[in-house]
Amino acid sequence: MKVLVTKRVFPEAVEYLRSKFEVDYVSTDEGLTPQELAQRVKGVQGIVSQLTDKFDATVIGRLEGVKVLANVAVGYDNIDVPAATAKGIAVTNTPDVLTETTADFAWALLMSAARRVVEGHAFVHSGQWKRWTIDLLAGQDIFGKTLGIFGLGRIGQAVARRGRGFGMTILYNDAQRAPESIEQELGARFVDKDTLLRESDYVSLHVPLTEGTRKLIGTPELNLMKPTAILINTARGPVVDEAAVAEALKARRIAAAGLDVFEKEPSVHPLLLELTNVVLAPHIASASVDTRRRMSTMAAENCAAALEGRRPANLLNPAVWA
Ligand code: DGY
């Protein structure tokens, strides 16, 4: 059997796959064009993909003989899962392993934006620091404030747990209310969307990208937030209206933002690049060396399991296994 690895991954993953299958390894970072992908998938049974590979209904419709699409990410909005299910293709992702790493980074953005760490670095680095003054780069407090979380899944919960350590009041909103035991453990209170936006000092996004969460945060939502509030997005770019966020930051309708994901990566709204009250990162929330290595090997294991007739640990469409 043959596996296509569409982009560079950690070498352990490729070694593992090579010990079992013939492997067509695209060892570069550019990714395949749709035309190249169409060529390379011929005669392949397994595909190890990344979030930059678009497997929409058209691409999936053309796949012949493919049994599994193993995505190296927890998010899988790049894959039309119902279309894959209709073709009998198993789709897998890489949950759990990146939960704490991503939560750490959401907090890195939160703290950097609140306490103006990036501005401080630029200030010192450029030689502008001439004297200590009473309100030099004064930011927002974190301890004891209110943290509002959209999406209390694995990562949202890990972010909330950290918030507990900072003595924060935790509010959350989700399509489904969390079990009482989770709410109690986290001290998290379920509130409606508007209450979360009005009462939170920090709003952190942890929902998957679906038609229901696209542009979850736009101008009406930003207008409900406190002028001192800070928005954190480590979920997916299209969950916010990026232009609306840039305008709100410029007009100081919210105090700051920490953004790891963007609507059209790697492009970033030009206004965001001009502002000092936003911390920008290139979609690296899960990027610790250990976690990205484990995500690579986990996808390889999911791929191998499916090809060897074992149910993959992280199967997203169990209907194909029935
Ligand atoms: C994911 O896994 O979905 C992240 O966005 C990349 O690690």
XYZ file of C-alpha atoms and ligand atoms in Angstrom:
329
model
C 0.000 0.000 0.000
C 1.070 3.541 -0.647
C 0.831 6.688 1.497
C 1.165 10.297 0.346
C 2.544 12.760 2.918
C 1.592 16.124 1.430
C 4.082 18.360 3.294
C 7.092 18.199 5.601
C 6.398 16.563 8.972
C 8.695 15.434 11.806
C 10.935 12.641 10.443
C 9.769 10.042 12.981
C 6.367 10.023 11.296
C 7.834 9.289 7.865
C 10.173 6.615 9.249
C 7.219 4.899 10.887
C 5.169 4.969 7.696
C 8.151 3.757 5.635
C 8.507 0.753 7.939
C 5.054 -0.362 6.788
C 4.198 1.167 3.408
C 5.573 2.702 0.257
C 5.679 6.443 0.993
C 5.529 9.390 -1.406
C 6.916 12.106 0.866
C 6.632 15.750 -0.168
C 9.420 16.909 2.111
C 8.990 20.636 1.393
C 6.862 23.287 3.124
C 5.133 24.865 0.104
C 2.386 22.307 -0.174
C 0.983 20.866 -3.372
C -1.124 22.843 -5.815
C -4.558 21.291 -6.508
C -3.165 20.042 -9.852
C -0.080 18.484 -8.226
C -2.247 16.929 -5.543
C -4.548 15.427 -8.178
C -1.487 13.756 -9.774
C 0.182 12.599 -6.550
C -2.933 10.961 -5.073
C -3.166 8.487 -7.946
C -2.530 4.950 -6.689
C -2.433 6.066 -3.053
C -4.497 4.508 -0.247
C -3.493 6.761 2.654
C -2.939 10.533 2.813
C -1.260 12.439 5.654
C -2.479 16.009 5.182
C -2.037 19.369 6.887
C -4.417 22.230 7.551
C -3.192 24.093 4.469
C -4.337 21.236 2.185
C -7.895 21.826 1.034
C -9.864 18.614 0.647
C -13.223 20.010 -0.432
C -16.046 17.966 -1.963
C -14.597 18.343 -5.484
C -11.112 17.144 -4.518
C -12.529 14.309 -2.433
C -14.931 13.358 -5.226
C -11.907 12.719 -7.465
C -10.055 10.468 -5.002
C -9.945 6.842 -6.103
C -8.998 4.004 -3.774
C -8.120 6.304 -0.838
C -9.062 4.733 2.504
C -7.866 7.353 4.982
C -7.135 11.070 5.258
C -5.052 11.653 8.396
C -4.878 15.365 9.195
C -1.939 16.642 11.259
C -4.116 19.038 13.295
C -6.973 18.918 15.734
C -8.983 21.263 13.483
C -10.296 19.723 10.276
C -12.189 22.547 8.584
C -9.869 21.972 5.589
C -11.601 18.643 4.959
C -15.195 18.130 3.885
C -15.870 15.257 6.270
C -19.400 14.466 5.002
C -17.986 14.207 1.448
C -15.254 11.858 2.718
C -17.829 9.782 4.583
C -19.922 9.508 1.436
C -16.836 8.092 -0.322
C -16.073 5.719 2.558
C -12.833 7.541 3.427
C -11.875 7.613 7.111
C -10.839 11.061 8.387
C -8.702 11.476 11.493
C -7.246 14.382 13.479
C -4.758 14.865 16.345
C -6.644 15.880 19.504
C -5.467 15.946 23.151
C -1.740 16.047 22.476
C -1.873 19.774 21.691
C -4.402 20.855 24.321
C -2.029 22.151 27.004
C 0.450 23.595 24.494
C -2.298 25.583 22.780
C -3.733 26.760 26.097
C -0.251 27.904 27.142
C -0.014 29.976 23.994
C -3.475 31.503 24.370
C -2.207 32.640 27.754
C 1.062 33.877 26.259
C -0.973 36.094 23.920
C -3.298 37.163 26.725
C -0.459 38.188 28.991
C 1.549 39.822 26.201
C -1.437 41.876 25.068
C -2.524 42.785 28.604
C 0.919 43.827 29.814
C 2.159 45.189 26.467
C 5.188 42.900 26.353
C 5.771 43.223 22.601
C 5.468 47.009 22.730
C 7.916 47.007 25.644
C 10.409 44.902 23.731
C 10.199 47.192 20.674
C 10.546 50.252 22.926
C 13.727 49.009 24.584
C 15.163 47.516 21.405
C 14.754 50.714 19.391
C 16.491 52.828 22.041
C 13.367 54.827 22.917
C 13.695 54.058 26.644
C 15.166 57.219 28.171
C 13.571 57.312 31.626
C 11.186 55.534 33.985
C 7.783 57.224 34.104
C 4.691 56.561 36.197
C 2.482 55.243 33.385
C 5.098 53.950 30.956
C 3.416 51.199 28.899
C 0.783 50.723 31.590
C -1.523 47.833 30.661
C -4.427 45.847 32.078
C -4.486 43.681 35.215
C -5.128 39.966 34.818
C -5.384 38.599 38.359
C -8.961 38.643 39.657
C -10.490 39.759 36.337
C -13.180 38.021 34.270
C -12.233 35.549 31.556
C -14.901 34.753 28.945
C -14.386 31.592 26.924
C -16.225 30.741 23.725
C -16.034 26.962 23.359
C -15.441 24.971 26.536
C -13.961 21.940 24.814
C -10.585 20.465 25.673
C -8.568 23.615 24.922
C -11.172 25.999 26.355
C -11.142 24.003 29.585
C -7.340 24.079 29.746
C -7.433 27.864 29.297
C -10.074 28.148 32.038
C -7.981 26.005 34.414
C -5.088 28.441 34.020
C -7.522 31.294 34.664
C -8.438 29.722 38.004
C -4.793 30.057 39.001
C -5.102 33.769 38.323
C -8.137 34.065 40.596
C -10.365 34.883 37.635
C -14.117 34.667 37.299
C -14.736 32.239 34.433
C -17.686 32.674 32.076
C -18.303 30.513 29.057
C -20.610 30.100 26.126
C -20.887 27.074 23.886
C -23.380 25.383 21.605
C -23.810 22.817 24.364
C -23.594 23.353 28.084
C -20.703 21.468 29.731
C -21.445 18.749 32.315
C -21.981 20.085 35.826
C -18.837 18.325 37.057
C -16.712 20.305 34.556
C -18.442 23.578 35.441
C -17.775 22.908 39.118
C -14.154 21.872 38.642
C -13.442 25.014 36.610
C -15.758 27.295 38.550
C -17.133 28.214 35.113
C -20.557 29.812 34.660
C -22.544 29.264 31.465
C -23.866 32.573 30.122
C -25.409 33.753 26.876
C -23.190 35.266 24.226
C -24.073 38.893 24.970
C -23.506 38.512 28.718
C -20.101 36.977 28.074
C -19.147 39.849 25.777
C -20.428 42.535 28.150
C -18.910 41.173 31.353
C -15.546 39.753 30.285
C -12.220 41.532 30.576
C -10.674 38.844 28.354
C -12.534 37.004 25.600
C -10.758 33.892 24.348
C -12.003 31.865 21.361
C -11.820 28.052 21.363
C -14.580 26.975 18.987
C -14.011 24.917 15.843
C -14.673 26.687 12.534
C -18.132 25.689 11.309
C -20.876 27.574 9.484
C -22.302 28.296 12.953
C -19.095 29.894 14.286
C -17.963 31.775 11.162
C -17.706 35.487 12.085
C -18.809 34.728 15.635
C -17.095 37.997 16.558
C -17.905 40.957 14.323
C -18.804 44.610 14.800
C -21.998 44.029 16.862
C -20.108 41.720 19.236
C -17.094 44.038 19.504
C -19.469 46.891 20.334
C -20.732 44.931 23.329
C -17.236 44.421 24.749
C -15.703 46.679 27.380
C -13.325 49.374 26.065
C -10.701 47.785 28.320
C -11.362 44.250 27.017
C -8.838 42.085 25.213
C -9.694 39.534 22.495
C -7.633 36.358 22.056
C -7.978 34.087 19.011
C -6.093 30.801 18.786
C -9.018 28.977 17.127
C -9.439 29.745 13.418
C -9.178 33.102 11.618
C -12.672 33.158 10.072
C -14.227 32.858 13.544
C -13.694 36.630 13.716
C -14.352 39.360 11.194
C -10.729 40.454 10.910
C -11.492 43.868 9.363
C -13.997 44.582 12.139
C -11.446 43.625 14.810
C -8.803 45.848 13.187
C -11.244 48.798 13.115
C -12.268 48.235 16.741
C -8.622 48.129 17.826
C -7.812 51.286 15.878
C -10.788 53.146 17.351
C -9.894 51.733 20.797
C -13.398 50.278 21.112
C -11.519 47.350 22.660
C -8.122 47.729 24.332
C -6.081 45.062 22.588
C -6.008 41.663 20.901
C -3.750 38.645 20.623
C -4.217 36.839 17.317
C -2.574 33.599 16.222
C -4.915 32.837 13.324
C -6.198 34.874 10.386
C -8.905 34.748 7.760
C -6.579 34.293 4.772
C -3.309 32.958 6.173
C -0.540 33.871 5.678
C -2.084 37.254 4.763
C -2.961 39.539 7.623
C -5.336 42.507 7.369
C -3.031 45.481 6.587
C -4.496 47.640 9.341
C -3.506 45.064 11.960
C 0.110 45.463 10.846
C -0.010 49.181 11.658
C -1.423 48.873 15.156
C 0.530 48.606 18.397
C -2.336 47.240 20.493
C -2.326 43.828 18.852
C 0.058 40.915 19.294
C 0.323 38.861 16.106
C 1.619 35.312 15.758
C 1.886 33.030 12.685
C -0.510 30.208 13.691
C 1.909 28.679 16.207
C -0.266 28.018 19.253
C 0.442 24.271 19.148
C 4.053 24.741 18.046
C 6.189 23.312 20.792
C 8.757 20.870 19.418
C 7.353 17.950 21.422
C 3.753 18.646 20.482
C 4.354 19.130 16.768
C 6.447 15.926 16.748
C 3.666 14.038 18.521
C 1.025 15.461 16.143
C 3.103 14.161 13.213
C 3.483 10.659 14.638
C -0.139 10.545 15.765
C -1.345 11.265 12.224
C 1.010 8.561 10.901
C -0.378 6.092 13.470
C -3.957 6.974 12.530
C -3.125 6.470 8.857
C -1.406 3.119 9.470
C -4.219 1.850 11.676
C -6.832 2.524 9.013
C -4.739 0.904 6.266
C -4.098 -2.154 8.436
C -7.801 -2.573 9.170
C -7.656 -1.322 12.756
C -10.020 1.453 13.822
C -7.892 4.634 14.072
C -7.759 6.154 17.547
C -8.918 9.562 16.340
C -11.575 8.679 13.800
C -13.870 11.621 13.021
C -16.447 9.778 10.888
C -17.217 6.476 12.644
C -19.922 5.774 10.028
C -17.187 4.602 7.637
C -16.098 1.966 10.146
C -19.552 0.486 10.797
C -4.764 22.588 14.874
O -4.257 21.536 15.258
O -5.917 22.634 14.446
C -3.938 23.828 14.947
O -4.542 24.923 14.400
C -2.566 23.612 14.387
O -1.929 22.876 15.320
